[in-house]
Structure formats: structure tokens, C-alpha cells
Amino acid sequence: MPLTKKEIIELLKQEILSLKLKPGTILSETSLSERFGLSRTPIRDILKQLSLMGYIDIYPKKGNVVSYIDLESVEQITYLRSTLEKEILKELSPNIPLKGLHKLRYILDMQKDCIQKEESKEKKMEEFMALDDKFHKTLFVLAGRSFIWDLIQQFNVHYIRYRRLHALKEEKLAQLQREHEQILDCVVRGDKDKIDDMVYRHIRADINSSYLRENFMDYIKQ
Amino acid sequence: MPLTKKEIIELLKQEILSLKLKPGTILSETSLSERFGLSRTPIRDILKQLSLMGYIDIYPKKGNVVSYIDLESVEQITYLRSTLEKEILKELSPNIPLKGLHKLRYILDMQKDCIQKEESKEKKMEEFMALDDKFHKTLFVLAGRSFIWDLIQQFNVHYIRYRRLHALKEEKLAQLQREHEQILDCVVRGDKDKIDDMVYRHIRADINSSYLRENFMDYIKQ
DNA sequence: ACCATAAAACTTGTATACAAGATTGCGCTT
DNA sequence: AAGCGCAATCTTGTATACAAGTTTTATGGT
């Protein structure tokens, strides 16, 4: 059974976010037509949508390529996210719903387990990051802001790939998990002053790091 | 000379935002083809893009209509905007660049002039709102966050139309202008505590008002 | 007059032929 | 061997024919 357009979009998004499709990879209409057994018209719809969300760049009459990671976009999105997340956490603090708190703690325990697992670094990172998303999304949901979470996710290509690459670093996963625990503690204790600083550091930790430029230069814009 | 696709998109966006095209108006591919002298293919590209930004709703095999104002989207976007704007203003306070301050004051003076003008209510509102956008955008630019401003603008259809309709109310323009003055004063004085409250009230002022439901029911979703 | 049903006329979705710009590569000139 | 020019071959952009749903209309029966 052939895939629907929606499924193809999701598939391509996953391939781009997971870096199976590296930045710079050419996605020509004809090649995708053959791959998915569709004519160029619906494929063009798909490419158009991916381009509006920043997954690909369309060069008229030249071709389409998987977008390079735009560090400026990362900087701006992390500012947006940390600002919103600070506000949300302060709203949840200290009277966070008990059911939600349990869910968050459960996610953090699973992250801890994940780190201990005997798997490849890539697979562990993949699994950990899914839990990471779940953690942050849960916070937005608890605050009644899932709409905003979904909105941000739509144009999060650059930040997600950036974060995945940083997560390959030694000890990075453990650090992220620890920060989650600390943030949650602050929320429970109602220590609002500390929240600002912790969230800012957690989300924007590596924003001035040269790690990507040094190790993944060919993934980065310009 | 025929319009380019970009120009057509801008034109339709303006017509929708200004409510010349009322929510619910049917935008069929053939009618737009005839209007702009293009075949259905490029028109479909345009409609697709407008739909991804929330300007229209596409009902497969049925038709395309100008979207109704979604009050839930308005609520969420105002939260997003007020949260970010609070943060930005606190960053700018109290050492706002002098040149920027002059520009902001100039915009506010023009708003004051605008209110006094002898024009139709609609025309005045149009002009005032352009200045309003300029004011808020300038704040984002001064804080180095024009990227985020542009991002928000992309899916701002519902909020912009909502705000325009509210701006038709008696005394609303004067109120908005006054609030701008007060916010700017707080920034200059470095009165950060007050900023939070003022911005929140300024942007989310009418969020619980029934004005739209009572006077423009046929513009609203559901 | 009412209702059921079928056909006609709409809508958008897809495939495909052709247009037009961009790139590549080959052969010629120097 | 280096550089120029043109043609072949890529790419995406557009127009159009047809497919496949949805709505409307008309028609026939009761």
C-alpha cells in the first residue's frame, strides 16, 4: 500500500531530523517521485510544505536541498523557548498538579535508565531525546500551552538537529537529565528565582560553544 | 504586467487581514486563476502557502474558504507575545539606546496625530494599526529579536484580525496609545516590576471580552 | 406537494506534456 | 593546455487533461 502525503512528509521530516538525510542532500522531484510512486505534482506539494518549515531550501529552477543547520535560527529559537519555559514553570510553581508531577518524575527515571543501557551512542541519544521532548512538552501541556509547544515544534528543525549533535558529547545526556531533576525540584520547592537561571542555562547551554563548528562544519550554514 | 506569485500572496494576505475578504469567503482555484491570469497549478501553490499560515482552510475536494477568526489561537498567541515582550522590555530597561527611544517616541507622536485626524473610523484604524505594529516591531528589533518578530507575524492572522475589530471600538485607539506611552515610561525609568503587568494588560486586554462574539459573530470560528 | 434517486455540474487531486532557466560537458579555437 | 561557446541535459515552473470526490439539480414516482 502506498504512503499518503501526510505519511511521506512525516517520513522525510524524521529522516532530516535524525540526520539520515544530511544537510546539503539533493531532493529532486523526480527522484522522490520514483521513490514514493507518485507523480511530480503531489511531490511538489510535499516539498513546498517542507520548505516553509525550514527542512529544505528550494532554489528555483536549480533544485532542492536539505537545509544546513542555521545557528542564528538556533540562537533565536532557544531564546524564545527559554523565555516561554521560564514563564510556564513559574506559573506551575509550586502548585504543580500531582498527576503531572508523577508523569514528569517517571520520564526522568526513564531517562536515567536510558543512559545506563548497553546500546550504541546513537540509539541511546535517539531514545533519550524522545524522552527529553516528552518532558518539556508535558510542562507545556500542564500549563495549558500545548498549542504553543506545537507551534514551536513546527519550525524547530535547526534547533532539534543542533541539540542531537550536542547530545553525542560525552556526559551530555547525564548532564541534561540532572538539570531536569534540578529544575523540577525548583518548581516543587517554589524557588522561582532559581528557575530563570536554570532554564536559561539548560536550554541555551551550548549556544556559544564551538563544538558544532569544529566537529560538524559540513552540517552548518555558511 | 501580471503579478508575481509573491505579490499575489501579499495581496491576498492584505485582503484577508483587512477583512476585505470576510471569513468564510470561498476562494476557488478557478476563480483565482481567472482573476490573476494564471493556471491552477501556481494558484494551488499560493493557496497551499496561505493555508499553512492559517489564512485559509482547505477542505479536500470541497473548496477553500477564508478562515474564521479562531479565538483560541488569539488567546495562545497573545500569551506568547506578552511573555516575549515582557522579557524584551526588561532587557532594554533602563539602558535603551537613545536613537531607538527617539524612534519609539516619534511613532507614538504620530499615533497621537492619527487619532486627531478627520478621517473615517476604518481609515484611521488602518493607519493607527500600522504604527502600532511599527512600535512593537521596533522594540523587538532593538533587542536583536527581529527574527522572532517575523516568526510570530507569520501565523498571526487570527490575532491581527481580532485586534483590528477591537480597535473599531470608541476610545480604543486613544487607550492603546496611552498604554504605549506608559510602557515606554516604565522602560526608561527602569521600573521593571510594573512592566510585566502593563504589557500583559496591553496585549491581553480584551481577551475575555465578549465584544467580538456579540458584534462579529459571523467572523468567528464555531 | 414531497421525497428518493440518479445524473449533471461543481469542487479539488493527480498525471503528464511542454516551457524555461541552470548546469554540464564536449569540441573547437587559440 | 587553457579558455571560450554552444548544445545536450539536467533542474523546476506552468498549463492542461483527466480522475475522483462532493454538491446541486432535475426528474420521476407516490
CSV table of C-alpha atoms (C1' of nucleotides) in Angstrom, one decimal, chain C residues 6 12 15 18 24 27-28:
chain,number,residue,atom,x,y,z
C,6,DA,C1',-29.8,9.5,-10.4
C,12,DT,C1',-10.0,19.8,-5.7
C,15,DA,C1',-0.6,12.8,-14.0
C,18,DC,C1',5.7,21.2,-22.5
C,24,DT,C1',27.4,20.2,-17.6
C,27,DG,C1',34.7,20.2,-29.1
C,28,DC,C1',36.7,24.0,-31.2
